[in-house]
């Protein structure tokens, strides 16, 4: 990778995508950075058997 591209990345504004508790985003915001909160939950509440059933039905890629 070109060193200039890496330097451009570090010169750009930091925006953090948070998929964890809102408390994590708040800690970053308190330091002056922007965050985007994603409200993500595992499919079928993490139930592996239900995920397999949904996959068989074509509900999961």
mmCIF file with all atom_site columns, N, CA and C in Angstrom:
data_model
loop_
_atom_site.group_PDB
_atom_site.id
_atom_site.type_symbol
_atom_site.label_atom_id
_atom_site.label_alt_id
_atom_site.label_comp_id
_atom_site.label_asym_id
_atom_site.label_entity_id
_atom_site.label_seq_id
_atom_site.pdbx_PDB_ins_code
_atom_site.Cartn_x
_atom_site.Cartn_y
_atom_site.Cartn_z
_atom_site.occupancy
_atom_site.B_iso_or_equiv
_atom_site.pdbx_formal_charge
_atom_site.auth_seq_id
_atom_site.auth_comp_id
_atom_site.auth_asym_id
_atom_site.auth_atom_id
_atom_site.pdbx_PDB_model_num
ATOM 1   N N  . UNK A 1 1  ? 0.852   -1.191  0.000  1.00 0.00 ? 1  UNK A N  1
ATOM 2   C CA . UNK A 1 1  ? 0.000   0.000   0.000  1.00 0.00 ? 1  UNK A CA 1
ATOM 3   C C  . UNK A 1 1  ? 0.887   1.238   0.000  1.00 0.00 ? 1  UNK A C  1
ATOM 4   N N  . UNK A 1 2  ? 0.423   2.230   -0.692 1.00 0.00 ? 2  UNK A N  1
ATOM 5   C CA . UNK A 1 2  ? 1.128   3.494   -0.814 1.00 0.00 ? 2  UNK A CA 1
ATOM 6   C C  . UNK A 1 2  ? 1.149   4.220   0.539  1.00 0.00 ? 2  UNK A C  1
ATOM 7   N N  . UNK A 1 3  ? 2.324   4.663   0.965  1.00 0.00 ? 3  UNK A N  1
ATOM 8   C CA . UNK A 1 3  ? 2.468   5.349   2.262  1.00 0.00 ? 3  UNK A CA 1
ATOM 9   C C  . UNK A 1 3  ? 1.599   6.602   2.339  1.00 0.00 ? 3  UNK A C  1
ATOM 10  N N  . UNK A 1 4  ? 1.445   7.295   1.237  1.00 0.00 ? 4  UNK A N  1
ATOM 11  C CA . UNK A 1 4  ? 0.637   8.521   1.236  1.00 0.00 ? 4  UNK A CA 1
ATOM 12  C C  . UNK A 1 4  ? -0.831  8.200   1.537  1.00 0.00 ? 4  UNK A C  1
ATOM 13  N N  . UNK A 1 5  ? -1.320  7.080   1.028  1.00 0.00 ? 5  UNK A N  1
ATOM 14  C CA . UNK A 1 5  ? -2.703  6.684   1.309  1.00 0.00 ? 5  UNK A CA 1
ATOM 15  C C  . UNK A 1 5  ? -2.885  6.389   2.794  1.00 0.00 ? 5  UNK A C  1
ATOM 16  N N  . UNK A 1 6  ? -1.899  5.767   3.397  1.00 0.00 ? 6  UNK A N  1
ATOM 17  C CA . UNK A 1 6  ? -1.962  5.482   4.834  1.00 0.00 ? 6  UNK A CA 1
ATOM 18  C C  . UNK A 1 6  ? -1.971  6.779   5.627  1.00 0.00 ? 6  UNK A C  1
ATOM 19  N N  . UNK A 1 7  ? -1.104  7.716   5.244  1.00 0.00 ? 7  UNK A N  1
ATOM 20  C CA . UNK A 1 7  ? -1.058  9.008   5.930  1.00 0.00 ? 7  UNK A CA 1
ATOM 21  C C  . UNK A 1 7  ? -2.376  9.760   5.786  1.00 0.00 ? 7  UNK A C  1
ATOM 22  N N  . UNK A 1 8  ? -2.989  9.687   4.581  1.00 0.00 ? 8  UNK A N  1
ATOM 23  C CA . UNK A 1 8  ? -4.291  10.331  4.368  1.00 0.00 ? 8  UNK A CA 1
ATOM 24  C C  . UNK A 1 8  ? -5.349  9.741   5.297  1.00 0.00 ? 8  UNK A C  1
ATOM 25  N N  . UNK A 1 9  ? -5.292  8.437   5.506  1.00 0.00 ? 9  UNK A N  1
ATOM 26  C CA . UNK A 1 9  ? -6.238  7.784   6.398  1.00 0.00 ? 9  UNK A CA 1
ATOM 27  C C  . UNK A 1 9  ? -6.111  8.334   7.814  1.00 0.00 ? 9  UNK A C  1
ATOM 28  N N  . UNK A 1 10 ? -4.881  8.474   8.294  1.00 0.00 ? 10 UNK A N  1
ATOM 29  C CA . UNK A 1 10 ? -4.673  8.973   9.651  1.00 0.00 ? 10 UNK A CA 1
ATOM 30  C C  . UNK A 1 10 ? -4.953  10.459  9.792  1.00 0.00 ? 10 UNK A C  1
ATOM 31  N N  . UNK A 1 11 ? -4.981  11.175  8.690  1.00 0.00 ? 11 UNK A N  1
ATOM 32  C CA . UNK A 1 11 ? -5.305  12.612  8.733  1.00 0.00 ? 11 UNK A CA 1
ATOM 33  C C  . UNK A 1 11 ? -6.811  12.859  8.688  1.00 0.00 ? 11 UNK A C  1
ATOM 34  N N  . UNK A 1 12 ? -7.563  11.848  8.301  1.00 0.00 ? 12 UNK A N  1
ATOM 35  C CA . UNK A 1 12 ? -9.012  12.029  8.147  1.00 0.00 ? 12 UNK A CA 1
ATOM 36  C C  . UNK A 1 12 ? -9.727  11.959  9.494  1.00 0.00 ? 12 UNK A C  1
ATOM 37  N N  . UNK A 1 13 ? -10.965 12.429  9.497  1.00 0.00 ? 13 UNK A N  1
ATOM 38  C CA . UNK A 1 13 ? -11.768 12.448  10.713 1.00 0.00 ? 13 UNK A CA 1
ATOM 39  C C  . UNK A 1 13 ? -12.076 11.020  11.155 1.00 0.00 ? 13 UNK A C  1
ATOM 40  N N  . UNK A 1 14 ? -11.969 10.774  12.444 1.00 0.00 ? 14 UNK A N  1
ATOM 41  C CA . UNK A 1 14 ? -12.270 9.462   13.004 1.00 0.00 ? 14 UNK A CA 1
ATOM 42  C C  . UNK A 1 14 ? -13.757 9.374   13.323 1.00 0.00 ? 14 UNK A C  1
ATOM 43  N N  . UNK A 1 15 ? -14.396 8.344   12.786 1.00 0.00 ? 15 UNK A N  1
ATOM 44  C CA . UNK A 1 15 ? -15.786 8.037   13.105 1.00 0.00 ? 15 UNK A CA 1
ATOM 45  C C  . UNK A 1 15 ? -15.815 6.565   13.490 1.00 0.00 ? 15 UNK A C  1
ATOM 46  N N  . UNK A 1 16 ? -16.371 6.275   14.656 1.00 0.00 ? 16 UNK A N  1
ATOM 47  C CA . UNK A 1 16 ? -16.396 4.913   15.177 1.00 0.00 ? 16 UNK A CA 1
ATOM 48  C C  . UNK A 1 16 ? -17.793 4.328   15.015 1.00 0.00 ? 16 UNK A C  1
ATOM 49  N N  . UNK A 1 17 ? -17.866 3.121   14.457 1.00 0.00 ? 17 UNK A N  1
ATOM 50  C CA . UNK A 1 17 ? -19.122 2.391   14.360 1.00 0.00 ? 17 UNK A CA 1
ATOM 51  C C  . UNK A 1 17 ? -19.183 1.457   15.561 1.00 0.00 ? 17 UNK A C  1
ATOM 52  N N  . UNK A 1 18 ? -20.183 1.650   16.398 1.00 0.00 ? 18 UNK A N  1
ATOM 53  C CA . UNK A 1 18 ? -20.304 0.879   17.634 1.00 0.00 ? 18 UNK A CA 1
ATOM 54  C C  . UNK A 1 18 ? -21.452 -0.117  17.520 1.00 0.00 ? 18 UNK A C  1
ATOM 55  N N  . UNK A 1 19 ? -21.141 -1.395  17.693 1.00 0.00 ? 19 UNK A N  1
ATOM 56  C CA . UNK A 1 19 ? -22.181 -2.422  17.715 1.00 0.00 ? 19 UNK A CA 1
ATOM 57  C C  . UNK A 1 19 ? -22.349 -2.993  19.118 1.00 0.00 ? 19 UNK A C  1
ATOM 58  N N  . UNK A 1 20 ? -21.703 -2.361  20.067 1.00 0.00 ? 20 UNK A N  1
ATOM 59  C CA . UNK A 1 20 ? -21.781 -2.804  21.462 1.00 0.00 ? 20 UNK A CA 1
ATOM 60  C C  . UNK A 1 20 ? -22.713 -1.919  22.259 1.00 0.00 ? 20 UNK A C  1
ATOM 61  N N  . UNK A 1 21 ? -22.597 -1.993  23.572 1.00 0.00 ? 21 UNK A N  1
ATOM 62  C CA . UNK A 1 21 ? -23.436 -1.154  24.439 1.00 0.00 ? 21 UNK A CA 1
ATOM 63  C C  . UNK A 1 21 ? -23.224 0.336   24.155 1.00 0.00 ? 21 UNK A C  1
ATOM 64  N N  . UNK A 1 22 ? -24.273 1.103   24.318 1.00 0.00 ? 22 UNK A N  1
ATOM 65  C CA . UNK A 1 22 ? -24.205 2.549   24.074 1.00 0.00 ? 22 UNK A CA 1
ATOM 66  C C  . UNK A 1 22 ? -23.174 3.213   24.981 1.00 0.00 ? 22 UNK A C  1
ATOM 67  N N  . UNK A 1 23 ? -22.869 2.590   26.092 1.00 0.00 ? 23 UNK A N  1
ATOM 68  C CA . UNK A 1 23 ? -21.854 3.102   27.009 1.00 0.00 ? 23 UNK A CA 1
ATOM 69  C C  . UNK A 1 23 ? -20.489 3.191   26.316 1.00 0.00 ? 23 UNK A C  1
ATOM 70  N N  . UNK A 1 24 ? -20.193 2.236   25.424 1.00 0.00 ? 24 UNK A N  1
ATOM 71  C CA . UNK A 1 24 ? -18.930 2.271   24.681 1.00 0.00 ? 24 UNK A CA 1
ATOM 72  C C  . UNK A 1 24 ? -18.877 3.504   23.787 1.00 0.00 ? 24 UNK A C  1
ATOM 73  N N  . UNK A 1 25 ? -19.982 3.772   23.092 1.00 0.00 ? 25 UNK A N  1
ATOM 74  C CA . UNK A 1 25 ? -20.049 4.940   22.204 1.00 0.00 ? 25 UNK A CA 1
ATOM 75  C C  . UNK A 1 25 ? -19.924 6.222   23.008 1.00 0.00 ? 25 UNK A C  1
ATOM 76  N N  . UNK A 1 26 ? -20.564 6.261   24.167 1.00 0.00 ? 26 UNK A N  1
ATOM 77  C CA . UNK A 1 26 ? -20.507 7.461   25.007 1.00 0.00 ? 26 UNK A CA 1
ATOM 78  C C  . UNK A 1 26 ? -19.080 7.757   25.438 1.00 0.00 ? 26 UNK A C  1
ATOM 79  N N  . UNK A 1 27 ? -18.322 6.726   25.758 1.00 0.00 ? 27 UNK A N  1
ATOM 80  C CA . UNK A 1 27 ? -16.929 6.925   26.180 1.00 0.00 ? 27 UNK A CA 1
ATOM 81  C C  . UNK A 1 27 ? -16.104 7.525   25.046 1.00 0.00 ? 27 UNK A C  1
ATOM 82  N N  . UNK A 1 28 ? -16.364 7.103   23.824 1.00 0.00 ? 28 UNK A N  1
ATOM 83  C CA . UNK A 1 28 ? -15.637 7.641   22.666 1.00 0.00 ? 28 UNK A CA 1
ATOM 84  C C  . UNK A 1 28 ? -16.082 9.076   22.385 1.00 0.00 ? 28 UNK A C  1
ATOM 85  N N  . UNK A 1 29 ? -17.395 9.322   22.471 1.00 0.00 ? 29 UNK A N  1
ATOM 86  C CA . UNK A 1 29 ? -17.917 10.672  22.250 1.00 0.00 ? 29 UNK A CA 1
ATOM 87  C C  . UNK A 1 29 ? -17.375 11.652  23.291 1.00 0.00 ? 29 UNK A C  1
ATOM 88  N N  . UNK A 1 30 ? -17.210 11.189  24.519 1.00 0.00 ? 30 UNK A N  1
ATOM 89  C CA . UNK A 1 30 ? -16.663 12.040  25.586 1.00 0.00 ? 30 UNK A CA 1
ATOM 90  C C  . UNK A 1 30 ? -15.226 12.469  25.295 1.00 0.00 ? 30 UNK A C  1
ATOM 91  N N  . UNK A 1 31 ? -14.557 11.753  24.395 1.00 0.00 ? 31 UNK A N  1
ATOM 92  C CA . UNK A 1 31 ? -13.198 12.112  23.996 1.00 0.00 ? 31 UNK A CA 1
ATOM 93  C C  . UNK A 1 31 ? -13.190 12.999  22.751 1.00 0.00 ? 31 UNK A C  1
ATOM 94  N N  . UNK A 1 32 ? -14.397 13.360  22.275 1.00 0.00 ? 32 UNK A N  1
ATOM 95  C CA . UNK A 1 32 ? -14.507 14.301  21.165 1.00 0.00 ? 32 UNK A CA 1
ATOM 96  C C  . UNK A 1 32 ? -14.631 13.667  19.790 1.00 0.00 ? 32 UNK A C  1
ATOM 97  N N  . UNK A 1 33 ? -14.888 12.370  19.721 1.00 0.00 ? 33 UNK A N  1
ATOM 98  C CA . UNK A 1 33 ? -15.012 11.696  18.421 1.00 0.00 ? 33 UNK A CA 1
ATOM 99  C C  . UNK A 1 33 ? -16.469 11.381  18.132 1.00 0.00 ? 33 UNK A C  1
ATOM 100 N N  . UNK A 1 34 ? -16.765 11.275  16.830 1.00 0.00 ? 34 UNK A N  1
ATOM 101 C CA . UNK A 1 34 ? -18.124 10.940  16.399 1.00 0.00 ? 34 UNK A CA 1
ATOM 102 C C  . UNK A 1 34 ? -18.325 9.436   16.416 1.00 0.00 ? 34 UNK A C  1
ATOM 103 N N  . UNK A 1 35 ? -19.534 9.013   16.728 1.00 0.00 ? 35 UNK A N  1
ATOM 104 C CA . UNK A 1 35 ? -19.863 7.590   16.692 1.00 0.00 ? 35 UNK A CA 1
ATOM 105 C C  . UNK A 1 35 ? -21.168 7.381   15.939 1.00 0.00 ? 35 UNK A C  1
ATOM 106 N N  . UNK A 1 36 ? -21.325 6.179   15.431 1.00 0.00 ? 36 UNK A N  1
ATOM 107 C CA . UNK A 1 36 ? -22.577 5.734   14.828 1.00 0.00 ? 36 UNK A CA 1
ATOM 108 C C  . UNK A 1 36 ? -22.964 4.466   15.574 1.00 0.00 ? 36 UNK A C  1
ATOM 109 N N  . UNK A 1 37 ? -24.132 4.463   16.168 1.00 0.00 ? 37 UNK A N  1
ATOM 110 C CA . UNK A 1 37 ? -24.600 3.309   16.940 1.00 0.00 ? 37 UNK A CA 1
ATOM 111 C C  . UNK A 1 37 ? -25.398 2.381   16.033 1.00 0.00 ? 37 UNK A C  1
ATOM 112 N N  . UNK A 1 38 ? -25.038 1.112   16.000 1.00 0.00 ? 38 UNK A N  1
ATOM 113 C CA . UNK A 1 38 ? -25.762 0.104   15.234 1.00 0.00 ? 38 UNK A CA 1
ATOM 114 C C  . UNK A 1 38 ? -26.485 -0.802  16.224 1.00 0.00 ? 38 UNK A C  1
ATOM 115 N N  . UNK A 1 39 ? -27.793 -0.902  16.054 1.00 0.00 ? 39 UNK A N  1
ATOM 116 C CA . UNK A 1 39 ? -28.590 -1.753  16.932 1.00 0.00 ? 39 UNK A CA 1
ATOM 117 C C  . UNK A 1 39 ? -28.664 -3.139  16.300 1.00 0.00 ? 39 UNK A C  1
ATOM 118 N N  . UNK A 1 40 ? -27.657 -3.958  16.561 1.00 0.00 ? 40 UNK A N  1
ATOM 119 C CA . UNK A 1 40 ? -27.560 -5.294  15.974 1.00 0.00 ? 40 UNK A CA 1
ATOM 120 C C  . UNK A 1 40 ? -27.817 -6.346  17.041 1.00 0.00 ? 40 UNK A C  1
ATOM 121 N N  . UNK A 1 41 ? -28.559 -7.363  16.655 1.00 0.00 ? 41 UNK A N  1
ATOM 122 C CA . UNK A 1 41 ? -28.793 -8.497  17.541 1.00 0.00 ? 41 UNK A CA 1
ATOM 123 C C  . UNK A 1 41 ? -28.600 -9.761  16.719 1.00 0.00 ? 41 UNK A C  1
ATOM 124 N N  . UNK A 1 42 ? -28.099 -10.833 17.331 1.00 0.00 ? 42 UNK A N  1
ATOM 125 C CA . UNK A 1 42 ? -27.935 -12.083 16.584 1.00 0.00 ? 42 UNK A CA 1
ATOM 126 C C  . UNK A 1 42 ? -29.294 -12.595 16.087 1.00 0.00 ? 42 UNK A C  1
ATOM 127 N N  . UNK A 1 43 ? -29.279 -13.206 14.929 1.00 0.00 ? 43 UNK A N  1
ATOM 128 C CA . UNK A 1 43 ? -30.489 -13.779 14.358 1.00 0.00 ? 43 UNK A CA 1
ATOM 129 C C  . UNK A 1 43 ? -31.028 -14.844 15.307 1.00 0.00 ? 43 UNK A C  1
ATOM 130 N N  . UNK A 1 44 ? -32.330 -14.876 15.480 1.00 0.00 ? 44 UNK A N  1
ATOM 131 C CA . UNK A 1 44 ? -33.012 -15.857 16.340 1.00 0.00 ? 44 UNK A CA 1
ATOM 132 C C  . UNK A 1 44 ? -32.464 -15.822 17.761 1.00 0.00 ? 44 UNK A C  1
ATOM 133 N N  . UNK A 1 45 ? -32.087 -14.635 18.208 1.00 0.00 ? 45 UNK A N  1
ATOM 134 C CA . UNK A 1 45 ? -31.560 -14.435 19.567 1.00 0.00 ? 45 UNK A CA 1
ATOM 135 C C  . UNK A 1 45 ? -30.386 -15.355 19.871 1.00 0.00 ? 45 UNK A C  1
ATOM 136 N N  . UNK A 1 46 ? -29.636 -15.726 18.818 1.00 0.00 ? 46 UNK A N  1
ATOM 137 C CA . UNK A 1 46 ? -28.450 -16.557 19.009 1.00 0.00 ? 46 UNK A CA 1
ATOM 138 C C  . UNK A 1 46 ? -28.731 -18.039 19.120 1.00 0.00 ? 46 UNK A C  1
ATOM 139 N N  . UNK A 1 47 ? -29.991 -18.441 18.995 1.00 0.00 ? 47 UNK A N  1
ATOM 140 C CA . UNK A 1 47 ? -30.366 -19.851 19.092 1.00 0.00 ? 47 UNK A CA 1
ATOM 141 C C  . UNK A 1 47 ? -29.886 -20.577 17.832 1.00 0.00 ? 47 UNK A C  1
ATOM 142 N N  . UNK A 1 48 ? -28.847 -21.410 17.988 1.00 0.00 ? 48 UNK A N  1
ATOM 143 C CA . UNK A 1 48 ? -28.205 -22.085 16.869 1.00 0.00 ? 48 UNK A CA 1
ATOM 144 C C  . UNK A 1 48 ? -29.173 -22.975 16.088 1.00 0.00 ? 48 UNK A C  1
ATOM 145 N N  . UNK A 1 49 ? -30.011 -23.713 16.810 1.00 0.00 ? 49 UNK A N  1
ATOM 146 C CA . UNK A 1 49 ? -30.959 -24.620 16.149 1.00 0.00 ? 49 UNK A CA 1
ATOM 147 C C  . UNK A 1 49 ? -31.963 -23.822 15.310 1.00 0.00 ? 49 UNK A C  1
ATOM 148 N N  . UNK A 1 50 ? -32.444 -22.715 15.845 1.00 0.00 ? 50 UNK A N  1
ATOM 149 C CA . UNK A 1 50 ? -33.395 -21.878 15.104 1.00 0.00 ? 50 UNK A CA 1
ATOM 150 C C  . UNK A 1 50 ? -32.711 -21.245 13.890 1.00 0.00 ? 50 UNK A C  1
ATOM 151 N N  . UNK A 1 51 ? -31.456 -20.870 14.009 1.00 0.00 ? 51 UNK A N  1
ATOM 152 C CA . UNK A 1 51 ? -30.720 -20.323 12.878 1.00 0.00 ? 51 UNK A CA 1
ATOM 153 C C  . UNK A 1 51 ? -30.619 -21.351 11.758 1.00 0.00 ? 51 UNK A C  1
ATOM 154 N N  . UNK A 1 52 ? -30.378 -22.606 12.116 1.00 0.00 ? 52 UNK A N  1
ATOM 155 C CA . UNK A 1 52 ? -30.297 -23.671 11.108 1.00 0.00 ? 52 UNK A CA 1
ATOM 156 C C  . UNK A 1 52 ? -31.642 -23.867 10.402 1.00 0.00 ? 52 UNK A C  1
ATOM 157 N N  . UNK A 1 53 ? -32.734 -23.816 11.161 1.00 0.00 ? 53 UNK A N  1
ATOM 158 C CA . UNK A 1 53 ? -34.071 -23.942 10.573 1.00 0.00 ? 53 UNK A CA 1
ATOM 159 C C  . UNK A 1 53 ? -34.327 -22.783 9.612  1.00 0.00 ? 53 UNK A C  1
ATOM 160 N N  . UNK A 1 54 ? -33.996 -21.561 10.031 1.00 0.00 ? 54 UNK A N  1
ATOM 161 C CA . UNK A 1 54 ? -34.190 -20.400 9.155  1.00 0.00 ? 54 UNK A CA 1
ATOM 162 C C  . UNK A 1 54 ? -33.348 -20.508 7.892  1.00 0.00 ? 54 UNK A C  1
ATOM 163 N N  . UNK A 1 55 ? -32.128 -21.016 8.020  1.00 0.00 ? 55 UNK A N  1
ATOM 164 C CA . UNK A 1 55 ? -31.263 -21.190 6.854  1.00 0.00 ? 55 UNK A CA 1
ATOM 165 C C  . UNK A 1 55 ? -31.880 -22.191 5.880  1.00 0.00 ? 55 UNK A C  1
ATOM 166 N N  . UNK A 1 56 ? -32.448 -23.270 6.396  1.00 0.00 ? 56 UNK A N  1
ATOM 167 C CA . UNK A 1 56 ? -33.104 -24.264 5.539  1.00 0.00 ? 56 UNK A CA 1
ATOM 168 C C  . UNK A 1 56 ? -34.302 -23.672 4.809  1.00 0.00 ? 56 UNK A C  1
ATOM 169 N N  . UNK A 1 57 ? -34.982 -22.740 5.454  1.00 0.00 ? 57 UNK A N  1
ATOM 170 C CA . UNK A 1 57 ? -36.146 -22.092 4.857  1.00 0.00 ? 57 UNK A CA 1
ATOM 171 C C  . UNK A 1 57 ? -35.764 -20.949 3.922  1.00 0.00 ? 57 UNK A C  1
ATOM 172 N N  . UNK A 1 58 ? -34.475 -20.673 3.828  1.00 0.00 ? 58 UNK A N  1
ATOM 173 C CA . UNK A 1 58 ? -34.016 -19.610 2.948  1.00 0.00 ? 58 UNK A CA 1
ATOM 174 C C  . UNK A 1 58 ? -34.008 -18.246 3.603  1.00 0.00 ? 58 UNK A C  1
ATOM 175 N N  . UNK A 1 59 ? -34.147 -18.203 4.928  1.00 0.00 ? 59 UNK A N  1
ATOM 176 C CA . UNK A 1 59 ? -34.200 -16.924 5.634  1.00 0.00 ? 59 UNK A CA 1
ATOM 177 C C  . UNK A 1 59 ? -32.848 -16.351 5.983  1.00 0.00 ? 59 UNK A C  1
ATOM 178 N N  . UNK A 1 60 ? -31.778 -17.129 5.846  1.00 0.00 ? 60 UNK A N  1
ATOM 179 C CA . UNK A 1 60 ? -30.432 -16.653 6.140  1.00 0.00 ? 60 UNK A CA 1
ATOM 180 C C  . UNK A 1 60 ? -29.534 -16.918 4.947  1.00 0.00 ? 60 UNK A C  1
ATOM 181 N N  . UNK A 1 61 ? -28.682 -15.979 4.666  1.00 0.00 ? 61 UNK A N  1
ATOM 182 C CA . UNK A 1 61 ? -27.701 -16.190 3.577  1.00 0.00 ? 61 UNK A CA 1
ATOM 183 C C  . UNK A 1 61 ? -26.417 -16.712 4.157  1.00 0.00 ? 61 UNK A C  1
#
